[in-house]
Coordinates of C-alpha atoms in Angstrom, one line a residue:
X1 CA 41.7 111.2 66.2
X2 CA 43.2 108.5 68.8
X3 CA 41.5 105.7 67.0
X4 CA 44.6 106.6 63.6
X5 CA 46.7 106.3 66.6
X6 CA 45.6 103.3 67.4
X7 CA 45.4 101.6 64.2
X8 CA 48.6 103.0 63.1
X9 CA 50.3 101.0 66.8
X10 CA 48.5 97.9 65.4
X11 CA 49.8 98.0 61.7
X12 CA 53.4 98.7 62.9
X13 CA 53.4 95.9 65.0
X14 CA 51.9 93.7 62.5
X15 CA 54.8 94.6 60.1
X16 CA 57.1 93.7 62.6
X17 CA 55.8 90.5 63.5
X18 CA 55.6 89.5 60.0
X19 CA 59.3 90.6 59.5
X20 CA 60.0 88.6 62.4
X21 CA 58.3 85.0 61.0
X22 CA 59.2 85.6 57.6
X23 CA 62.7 85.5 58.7
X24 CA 62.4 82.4 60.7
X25 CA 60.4 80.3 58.5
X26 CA 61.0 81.6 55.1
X27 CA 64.5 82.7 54.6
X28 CA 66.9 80.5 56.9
X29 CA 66.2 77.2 54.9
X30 CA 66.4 76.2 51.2
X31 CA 63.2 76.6 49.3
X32 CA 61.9 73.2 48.7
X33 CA 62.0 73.1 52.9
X34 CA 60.5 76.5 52.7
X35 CA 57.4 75.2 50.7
X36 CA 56.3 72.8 53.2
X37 CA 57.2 75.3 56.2
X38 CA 54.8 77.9 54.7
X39 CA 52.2 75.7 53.8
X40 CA 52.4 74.5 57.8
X41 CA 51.8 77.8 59.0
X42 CA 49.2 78.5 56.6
X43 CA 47.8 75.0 58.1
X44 CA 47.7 75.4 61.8
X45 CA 47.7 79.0 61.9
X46 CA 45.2 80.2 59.0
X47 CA 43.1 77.3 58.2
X48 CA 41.5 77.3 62.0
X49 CA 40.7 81.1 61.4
X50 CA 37.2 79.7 60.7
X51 CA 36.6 80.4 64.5
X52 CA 36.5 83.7 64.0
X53 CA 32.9 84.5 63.2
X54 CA 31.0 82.2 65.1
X55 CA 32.5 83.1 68.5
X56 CA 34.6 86.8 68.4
X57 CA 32.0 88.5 66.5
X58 CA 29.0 87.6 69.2
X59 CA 32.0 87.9 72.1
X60 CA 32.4 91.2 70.4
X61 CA 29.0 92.0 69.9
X62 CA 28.3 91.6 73.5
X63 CA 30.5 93.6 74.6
X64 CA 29.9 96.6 72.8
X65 CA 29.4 98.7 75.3
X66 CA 33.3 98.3 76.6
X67 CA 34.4 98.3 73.2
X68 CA 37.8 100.6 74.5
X69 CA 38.4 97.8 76.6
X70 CA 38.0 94.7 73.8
X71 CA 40.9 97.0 71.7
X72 CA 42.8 97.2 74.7
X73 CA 42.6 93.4 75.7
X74 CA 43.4 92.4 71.6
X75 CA 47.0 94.5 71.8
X76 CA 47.9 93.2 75.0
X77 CA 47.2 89.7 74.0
X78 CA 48.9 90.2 70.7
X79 CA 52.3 91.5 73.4
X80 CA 51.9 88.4 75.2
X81 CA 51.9 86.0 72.4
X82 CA 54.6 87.9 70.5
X83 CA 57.2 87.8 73.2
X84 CA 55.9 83.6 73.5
X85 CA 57.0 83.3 70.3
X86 CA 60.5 85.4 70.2
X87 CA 61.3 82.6 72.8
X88 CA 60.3 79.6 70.9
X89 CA 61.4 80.2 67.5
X90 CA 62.9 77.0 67.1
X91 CA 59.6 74.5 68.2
X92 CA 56.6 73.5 67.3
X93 CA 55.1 76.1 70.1
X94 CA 55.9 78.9 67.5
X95 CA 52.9 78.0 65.7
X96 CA 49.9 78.2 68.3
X97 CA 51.8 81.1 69.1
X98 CA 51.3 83.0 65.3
X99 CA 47.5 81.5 65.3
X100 CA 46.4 83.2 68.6
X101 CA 48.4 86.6 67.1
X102 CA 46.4 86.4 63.7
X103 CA 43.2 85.9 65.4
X104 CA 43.7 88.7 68.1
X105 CA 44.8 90.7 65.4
X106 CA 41.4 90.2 63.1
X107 CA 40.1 90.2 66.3
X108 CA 41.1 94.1 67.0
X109 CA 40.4 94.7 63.2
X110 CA 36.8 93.4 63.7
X111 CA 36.2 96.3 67.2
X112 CA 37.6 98.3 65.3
X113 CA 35.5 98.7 61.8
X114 CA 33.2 98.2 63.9
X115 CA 33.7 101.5 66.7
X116 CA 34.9 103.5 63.7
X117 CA 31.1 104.6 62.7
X118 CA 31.1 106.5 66.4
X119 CA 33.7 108.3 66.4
X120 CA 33.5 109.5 62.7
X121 CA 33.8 113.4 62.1
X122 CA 31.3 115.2 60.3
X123 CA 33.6 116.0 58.0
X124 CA 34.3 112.2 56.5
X125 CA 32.7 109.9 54.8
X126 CA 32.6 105.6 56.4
X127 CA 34.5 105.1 52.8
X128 CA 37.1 108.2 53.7
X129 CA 37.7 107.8 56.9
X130 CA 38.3 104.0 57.0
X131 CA 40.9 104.7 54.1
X132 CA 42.6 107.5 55.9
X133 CA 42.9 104.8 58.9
X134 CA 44.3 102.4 56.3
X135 CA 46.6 104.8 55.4
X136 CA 48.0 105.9 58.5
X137 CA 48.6 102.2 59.6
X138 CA 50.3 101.9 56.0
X139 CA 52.7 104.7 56.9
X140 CA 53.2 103.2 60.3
X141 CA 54.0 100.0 58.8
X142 CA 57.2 101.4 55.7
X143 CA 58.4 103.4 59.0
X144 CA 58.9 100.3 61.0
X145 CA 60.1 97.9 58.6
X146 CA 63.8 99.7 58.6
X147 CA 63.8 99.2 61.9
X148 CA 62.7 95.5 62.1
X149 CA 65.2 94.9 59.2
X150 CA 67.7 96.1 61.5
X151 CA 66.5 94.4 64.3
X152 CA 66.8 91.3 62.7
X153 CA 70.8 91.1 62.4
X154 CA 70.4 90.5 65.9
X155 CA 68.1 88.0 65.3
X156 CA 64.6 87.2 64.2
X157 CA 63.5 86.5 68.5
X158 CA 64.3 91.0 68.9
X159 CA 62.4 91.7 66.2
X160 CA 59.3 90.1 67.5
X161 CA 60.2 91.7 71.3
X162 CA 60.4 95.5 69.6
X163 CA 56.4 94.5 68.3
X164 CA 55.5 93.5 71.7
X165 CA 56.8 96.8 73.0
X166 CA 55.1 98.6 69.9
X167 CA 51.7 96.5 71.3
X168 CA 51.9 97.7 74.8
X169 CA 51.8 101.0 73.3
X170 CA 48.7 100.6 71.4
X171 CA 46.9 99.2 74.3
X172 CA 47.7 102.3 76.4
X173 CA 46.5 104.4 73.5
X174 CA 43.3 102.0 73.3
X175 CA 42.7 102.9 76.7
X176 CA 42.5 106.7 75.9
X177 CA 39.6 106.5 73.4
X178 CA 37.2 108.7 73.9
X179 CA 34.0 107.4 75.9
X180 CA 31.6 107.7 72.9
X181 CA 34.0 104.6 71.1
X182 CA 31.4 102.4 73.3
X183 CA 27.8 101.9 72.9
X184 CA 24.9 102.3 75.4
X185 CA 25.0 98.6 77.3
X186 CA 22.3 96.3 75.8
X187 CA 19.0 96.0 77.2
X188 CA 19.1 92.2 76.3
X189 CA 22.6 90.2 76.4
X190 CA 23.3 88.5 72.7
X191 CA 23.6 85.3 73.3
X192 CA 26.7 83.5 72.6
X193 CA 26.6 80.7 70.9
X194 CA 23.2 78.9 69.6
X195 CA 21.1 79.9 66.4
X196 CA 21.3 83.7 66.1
X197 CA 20.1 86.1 63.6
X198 CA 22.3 86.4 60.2
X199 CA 24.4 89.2 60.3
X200 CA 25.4 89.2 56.7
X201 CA 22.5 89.4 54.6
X202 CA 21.4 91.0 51.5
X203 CA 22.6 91.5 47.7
X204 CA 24.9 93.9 48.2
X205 CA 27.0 92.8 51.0
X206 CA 27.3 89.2 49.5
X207 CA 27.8 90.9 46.0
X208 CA 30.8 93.4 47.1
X209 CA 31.9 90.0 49.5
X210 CA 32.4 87.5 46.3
X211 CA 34.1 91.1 44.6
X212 CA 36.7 91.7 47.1
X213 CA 37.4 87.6 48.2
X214 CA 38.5 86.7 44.3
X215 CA 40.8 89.8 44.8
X216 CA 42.1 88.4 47.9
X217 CA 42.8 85.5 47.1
X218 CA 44.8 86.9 43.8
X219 CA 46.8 88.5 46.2
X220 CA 47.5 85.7 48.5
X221 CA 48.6 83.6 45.3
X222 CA 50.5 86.4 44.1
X223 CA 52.0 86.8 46.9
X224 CA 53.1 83.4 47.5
X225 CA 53.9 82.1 43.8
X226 CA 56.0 85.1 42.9
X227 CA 58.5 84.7 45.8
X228 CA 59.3 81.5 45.2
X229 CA 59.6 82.3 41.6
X230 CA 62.2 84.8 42.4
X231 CA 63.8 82.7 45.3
X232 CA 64.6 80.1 42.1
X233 CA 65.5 82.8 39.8
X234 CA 62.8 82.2 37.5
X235 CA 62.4 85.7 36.0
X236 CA 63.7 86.5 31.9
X237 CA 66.3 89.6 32.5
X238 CA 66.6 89.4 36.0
X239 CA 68.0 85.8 36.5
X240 CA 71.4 87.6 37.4
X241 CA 69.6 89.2 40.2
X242 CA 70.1 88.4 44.0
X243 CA 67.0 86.6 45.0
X244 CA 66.3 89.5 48.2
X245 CA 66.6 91.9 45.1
X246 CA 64.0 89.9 43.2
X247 CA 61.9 88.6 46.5
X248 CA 61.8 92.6 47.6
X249 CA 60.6 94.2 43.9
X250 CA 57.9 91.9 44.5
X251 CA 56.9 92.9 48.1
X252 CA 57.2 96.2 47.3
X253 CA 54.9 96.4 44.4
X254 CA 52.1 94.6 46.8
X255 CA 52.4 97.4 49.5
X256 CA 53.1 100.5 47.2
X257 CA 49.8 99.2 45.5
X258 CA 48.0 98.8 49.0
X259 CA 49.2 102.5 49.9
X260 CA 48.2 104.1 46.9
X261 CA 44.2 103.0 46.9
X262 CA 43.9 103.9 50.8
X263 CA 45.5 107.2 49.6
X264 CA 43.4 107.6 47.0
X265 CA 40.3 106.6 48.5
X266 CA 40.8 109.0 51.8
X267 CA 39.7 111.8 49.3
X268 CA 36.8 109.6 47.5
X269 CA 33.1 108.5 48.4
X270 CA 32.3 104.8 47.0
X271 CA 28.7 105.3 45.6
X272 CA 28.3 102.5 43.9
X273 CA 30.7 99.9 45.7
X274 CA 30.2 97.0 42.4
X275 CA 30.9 99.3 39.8
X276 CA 33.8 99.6 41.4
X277 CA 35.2 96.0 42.5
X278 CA 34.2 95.3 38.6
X279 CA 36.7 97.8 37.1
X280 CA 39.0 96.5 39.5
X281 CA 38.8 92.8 39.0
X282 CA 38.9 93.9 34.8
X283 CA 42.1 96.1 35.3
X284 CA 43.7 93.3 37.3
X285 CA 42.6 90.7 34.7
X286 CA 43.9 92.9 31.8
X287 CA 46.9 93.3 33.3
X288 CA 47.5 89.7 34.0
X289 CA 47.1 88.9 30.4
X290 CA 49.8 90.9 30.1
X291 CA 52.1 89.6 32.1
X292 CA 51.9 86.1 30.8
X293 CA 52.3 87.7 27.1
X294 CA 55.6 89.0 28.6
X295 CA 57.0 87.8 31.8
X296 CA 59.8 89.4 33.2
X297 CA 59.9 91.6 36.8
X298 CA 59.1 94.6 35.6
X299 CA 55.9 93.1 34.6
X300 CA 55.5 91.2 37.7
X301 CA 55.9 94.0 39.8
X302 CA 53.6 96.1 37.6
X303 CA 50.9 92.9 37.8
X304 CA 51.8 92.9 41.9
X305 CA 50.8 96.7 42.4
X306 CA 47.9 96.7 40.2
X307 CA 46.4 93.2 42.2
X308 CA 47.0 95.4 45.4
X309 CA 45.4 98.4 45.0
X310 CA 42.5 96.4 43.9
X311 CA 42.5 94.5 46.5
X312 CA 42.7 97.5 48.7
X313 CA 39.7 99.8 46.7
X314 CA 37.6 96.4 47.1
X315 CA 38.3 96.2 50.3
X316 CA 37.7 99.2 51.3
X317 CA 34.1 99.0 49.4
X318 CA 33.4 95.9 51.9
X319 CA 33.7 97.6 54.6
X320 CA 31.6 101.0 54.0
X321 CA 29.2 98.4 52.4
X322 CA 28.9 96.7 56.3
X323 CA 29.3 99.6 58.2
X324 CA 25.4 101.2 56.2
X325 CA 23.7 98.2 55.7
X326 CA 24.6 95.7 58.4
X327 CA 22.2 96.9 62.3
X328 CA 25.1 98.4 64.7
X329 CA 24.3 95.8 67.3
X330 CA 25.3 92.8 64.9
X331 CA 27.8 94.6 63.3
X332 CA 30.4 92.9 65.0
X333 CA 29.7 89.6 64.3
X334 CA 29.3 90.9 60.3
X335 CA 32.6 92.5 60.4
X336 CA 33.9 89.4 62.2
X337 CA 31.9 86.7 58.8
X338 CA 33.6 89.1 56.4
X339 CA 37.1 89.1 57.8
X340 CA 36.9 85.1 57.9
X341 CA 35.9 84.9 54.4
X342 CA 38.6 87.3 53.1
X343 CA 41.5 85.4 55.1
X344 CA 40.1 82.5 53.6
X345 CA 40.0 83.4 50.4
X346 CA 43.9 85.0 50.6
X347 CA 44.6 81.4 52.4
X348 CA 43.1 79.6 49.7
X349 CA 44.7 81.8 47.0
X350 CA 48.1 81.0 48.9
X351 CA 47.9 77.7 49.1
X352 CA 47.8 77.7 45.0
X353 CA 50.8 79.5 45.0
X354 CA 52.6 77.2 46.8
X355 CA 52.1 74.6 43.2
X356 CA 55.5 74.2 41.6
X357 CA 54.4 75.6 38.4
X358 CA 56.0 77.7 35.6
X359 CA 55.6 81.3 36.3
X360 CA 53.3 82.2 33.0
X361 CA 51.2 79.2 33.4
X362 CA 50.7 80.3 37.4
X363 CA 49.3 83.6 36.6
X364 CA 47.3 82.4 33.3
X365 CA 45.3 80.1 36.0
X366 CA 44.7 82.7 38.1
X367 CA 43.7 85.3 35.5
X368 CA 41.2 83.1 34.5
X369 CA 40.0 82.8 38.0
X370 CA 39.6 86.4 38.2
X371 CA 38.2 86.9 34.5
X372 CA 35.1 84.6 35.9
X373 CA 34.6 87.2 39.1
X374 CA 35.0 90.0 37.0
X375 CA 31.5 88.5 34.8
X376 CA 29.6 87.8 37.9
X377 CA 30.4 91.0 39.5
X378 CA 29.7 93.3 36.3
X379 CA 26.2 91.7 35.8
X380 CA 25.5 92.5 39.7
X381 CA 26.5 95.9 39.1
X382 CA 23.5 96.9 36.5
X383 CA 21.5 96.8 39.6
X384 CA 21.6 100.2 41.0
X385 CA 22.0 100.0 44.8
X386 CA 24.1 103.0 45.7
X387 CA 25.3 104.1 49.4
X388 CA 24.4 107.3 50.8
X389 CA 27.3 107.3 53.8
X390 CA 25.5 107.1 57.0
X391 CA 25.7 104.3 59.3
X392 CA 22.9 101.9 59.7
X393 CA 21.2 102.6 63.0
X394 CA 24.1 104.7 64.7
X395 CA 22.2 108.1 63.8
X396 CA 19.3 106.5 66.3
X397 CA 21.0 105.2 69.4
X398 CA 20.8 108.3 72.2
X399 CA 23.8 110.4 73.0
X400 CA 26.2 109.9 75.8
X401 CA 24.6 112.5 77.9
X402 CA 24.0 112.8 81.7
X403 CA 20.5 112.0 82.3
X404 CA 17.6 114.3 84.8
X405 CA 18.9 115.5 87.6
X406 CA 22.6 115.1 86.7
X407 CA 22.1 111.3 86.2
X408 CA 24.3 109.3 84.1
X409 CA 22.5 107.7 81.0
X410 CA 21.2 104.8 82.1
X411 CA 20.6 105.7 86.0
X412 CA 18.4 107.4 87.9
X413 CA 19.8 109.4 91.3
X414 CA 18.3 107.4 95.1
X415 CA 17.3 110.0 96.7
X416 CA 15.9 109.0 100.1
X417 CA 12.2 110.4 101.5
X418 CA 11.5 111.6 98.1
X419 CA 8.4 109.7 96.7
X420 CA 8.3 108.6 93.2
X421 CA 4.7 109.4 91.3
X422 CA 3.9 106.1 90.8
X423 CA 4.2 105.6 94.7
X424 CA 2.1 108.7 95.0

C-alpha cells in the first residue's frame, strides 16, 4: 500500500528535522540558555498551533476530493521550509520557519487519518491498519536517525537538506496514490470560515480525547524534565555518566515504547477504546509511583517506555474512535480539533517540564496529574460503547466507477442530435 510509503517518507523526515533542531537549539549552548531556547520554540512555534482546526481542517475538508494532491502540497511545503531553515540556523527566521514545518506536518497527518478509511484492505481493521502505518513510519524513523546523526558532524544546516530531499520523495510518492485516496467532489462547497457544524461531538470521542491528551501531555513533560535532569547529572548511579549517555537512555525508552504499542496494536482490534486508555493511564500511574520510590535511570527509562506506549495505544484508540463515529465529509476538520488538542496538551505538559525541580518531586506532580485522568476515564468506561470497525459513512458514498455510456462519475457524454427524454 503507497499510503505506508508515504507515511513512512513523512516520519523519516520528521526524525531528521527533529535531529537537525535539537542540535541547534538544544545541545550547542549550556543548559540554563537551553531552558529559555526550548521554551521559545515551544512559544512561537507550538503555542500558535491553535490555528490548526479552525482553518486546515475545513481547507482540508474542502478539498477532499484532491486529497492526493493536499498530501502532495504538505511534503513539498515541509521541503521548502526545511531547506529555509538549514540556511538560517543562526536567526530569529529559524523559528517561523519550524512553525510552518509543524503545521504542514499535522497538516499531512490530518489528510492522511483522514484518506486512510479509503484505501483500507478488507483484510484490516481502522485500529490495525493505522498502527501498521504507525509502525512503518517508526521503522523509517530508527533507520534515518544513523544517518542524520552522521549528517550532523557536518553540521546541523545538512541534516535538515537530507529531510528536504527525503520530502521531495514523499511528494512524488503522494502523487502515485491510487485514485480512490479522493472522494467524489462535493455537491455543496463547505464553507470556510463562519459558524459550521461541530465536528467533534459525542461521549466517546470527547471521552477517548481527555484519555489520550493527559497521556500526551505526560509525555511532553517527560520528555522535557528528564533531559534536563540528565543534562545536570541528576540521576542516583549514573551521575558518572556522560550526559548524551544519560540524555539518549531517555530518548530511547520514549521511542522503543512508541514502537512497541503500534506493533502490538497492528495485530489487535480496540473494541472498547476507554477500557483501554484506563489501563493505560493506571499502568503509567503505577509505574510513576514507582519511580519516585526509587529514582535512578533504570527506573526512568522504564517510567519513559511505559508513558510511550500508552501514549501510543491511546492514541491510536483516538483515532479509530474518529475515523467510525465522526461523518467522512467533516472528518477532516475532526481529525484536524483532535490533533490541536493533543499538541496542546504535549505543549502544555512540556512547558511543566521545563520547572527547575527535583527530579522525584517532577514526576510525583505529574503522577498525580495522571492518577486524576485515570478516575475520570475508568468511570466513563462502565458505559459500554464499543466499536464495530467500519467507517462512518464511507461504506455509502458510490464507487469510482465510469458512469452510462462510458461516462466518468459525475458526467454525462454531449452527444450532438441526440434528444434527451425530458426534451422529448
Amino acid at each position: 500500500m503507497r499510503l505506508l510509503d508515504l507515511h513512512a517518507a513523512s516520519c523519516a523526515g520528521d526524525t531528521l528535522v527533529a535531529v537537525g533542531l535539537a542540535g541547534t537549539i538544544f545541545f550547542s549552548v549550556p543548559t540554563d540558555q537551553a531552558r529559555g531556547q526550548v521554551a521559545l520554540y515551544l512559544l512561537v512555534t507550538m503555542a500558535p498551533f491553535a490555528l490548526l482546526a479552525p482553518l486546515v481542517g475545513p481547507v482540508l475538508d474542502r478539498v477532499r476530493h484532491g486529497r492526493r494532491y493536499a498530501l502532495a502540497a504538505t511534503m513539498l511545503g515541509r521541503a521548502f521550509l526545511v531547506w529555509v531553515a538549514a540556511d538560517n540556523l543562526r536567526s530569529l527566521a529559524l523559528y517561523p520557519a519550524a512553525f510552518g514545518i509543524l503545521l504542514l506536518s499535522r497538516s499531512y497527518g490530518v489528510a492522511r487519518s483522514a484518506a486512510l478509511p479509503r484505501l483500507l484492505p478488507s483484510s484490516l481493521s481502522l485500529v490495525e491498519a493505522g498502527a501498521r502505518a504507525s509502525l512503518y513510519g517508526t521503522v523509517a524513523g530508527a533507520v534515518v536517525l544513523p544517518l542524520g546523526i552522521l549528517a550532523s558532524l557536518a553540521g546541523p544546516q545538512w541534516v535538515l537538506r537530507l529531510a528536504a530531499v527525503v520530502f521531495v520523495a514523499g511528494m512524488v510518492v503522494a502523487l502515485r496514490l491510487p485514485p480512490r485516496t479522493d472522494s467524489q467532489p462535493p455537491e455543496t462547497v463547505p464553507r470556510l470560515f463562519g459558524k459550521g457544524r461541530r465536528v467533534l461531538t459525542g461521549r466517546l470521542v470527547w471521552g477517548t480525547l481527555l484519555g489520550s491528551g493527559a497521556l500526551r501531555a505526560c509525555y511532553g513533560f517527560l520528555a522535557l524534565f528528564l533531559i534536563f535532569r540528565a543534562r545536570e547529572g541528576d540521576f542516583p548511579f549514573a551521575a558518572k555518566l556522560p550526559a548524551q549517555t544519560a540524555v539518549g537512555v531517555v530518548a530511547a525508552s520514549l521511542g522503543l515504547g512508541t514502537f512497541i504499542a503500534t506493533a502490538v496494536f497492528t495485530k489487535l482490534a480496540i473494541k472498547r477504546p476507554l477500557l483501554v486508555q484506563t489501563a493505560a493511564l493506571a499502568a503509567t500511574v503505577t509505574v510513576a509511583a514507582a519511580t519516585v520510590a526509587v529514582y535512578n535511570l533504570a527506573t526512568v527509562a522504564v517510567l519513559c517506555f511505559t508513558a510511550a506506549f500508552a501514549s501510543g495505544a491511546a492514541k491510536l484508540a483516538v483515532d479509530a474512535v474518529i475515523q467510525e463515529r465522526v461523518p467522512p465529509e467533516v472528518r477532516a476538520s475532526a481529525f484536524a480539533h483532535s490533533e490541536t488538542l493533543l499538541i496542546l496538551a504535549w505543549v502544555a505538559g512540556g512547558a511543566l517540564g521545563l520547572v527547575p525541580v527535583t527530579g522525584a518531586l517532577g514526576l510525583a506532580g505529574i503522577g498525580a496529574l495522571l492518577l486524576a485522568a485515570t478516575v475520570r476515564t475508568a468511570l466513563a468506561a462502565r458505559v459500554p460503547d464499543p466499536l464495530t470497525g467500519t467507517p462512518s459513512g464511507d461504506a455509502e458514498e458510490p464507487p469510482d466507477t465510469p458512469g452510462e455510456d462510458g461516462a466518468p462519475p459525475g458526467y454525462h457524454l454531449y452527444r450532438p442530435g441526440k434528444r434527451s427524454r425530458a426534451q422529448d
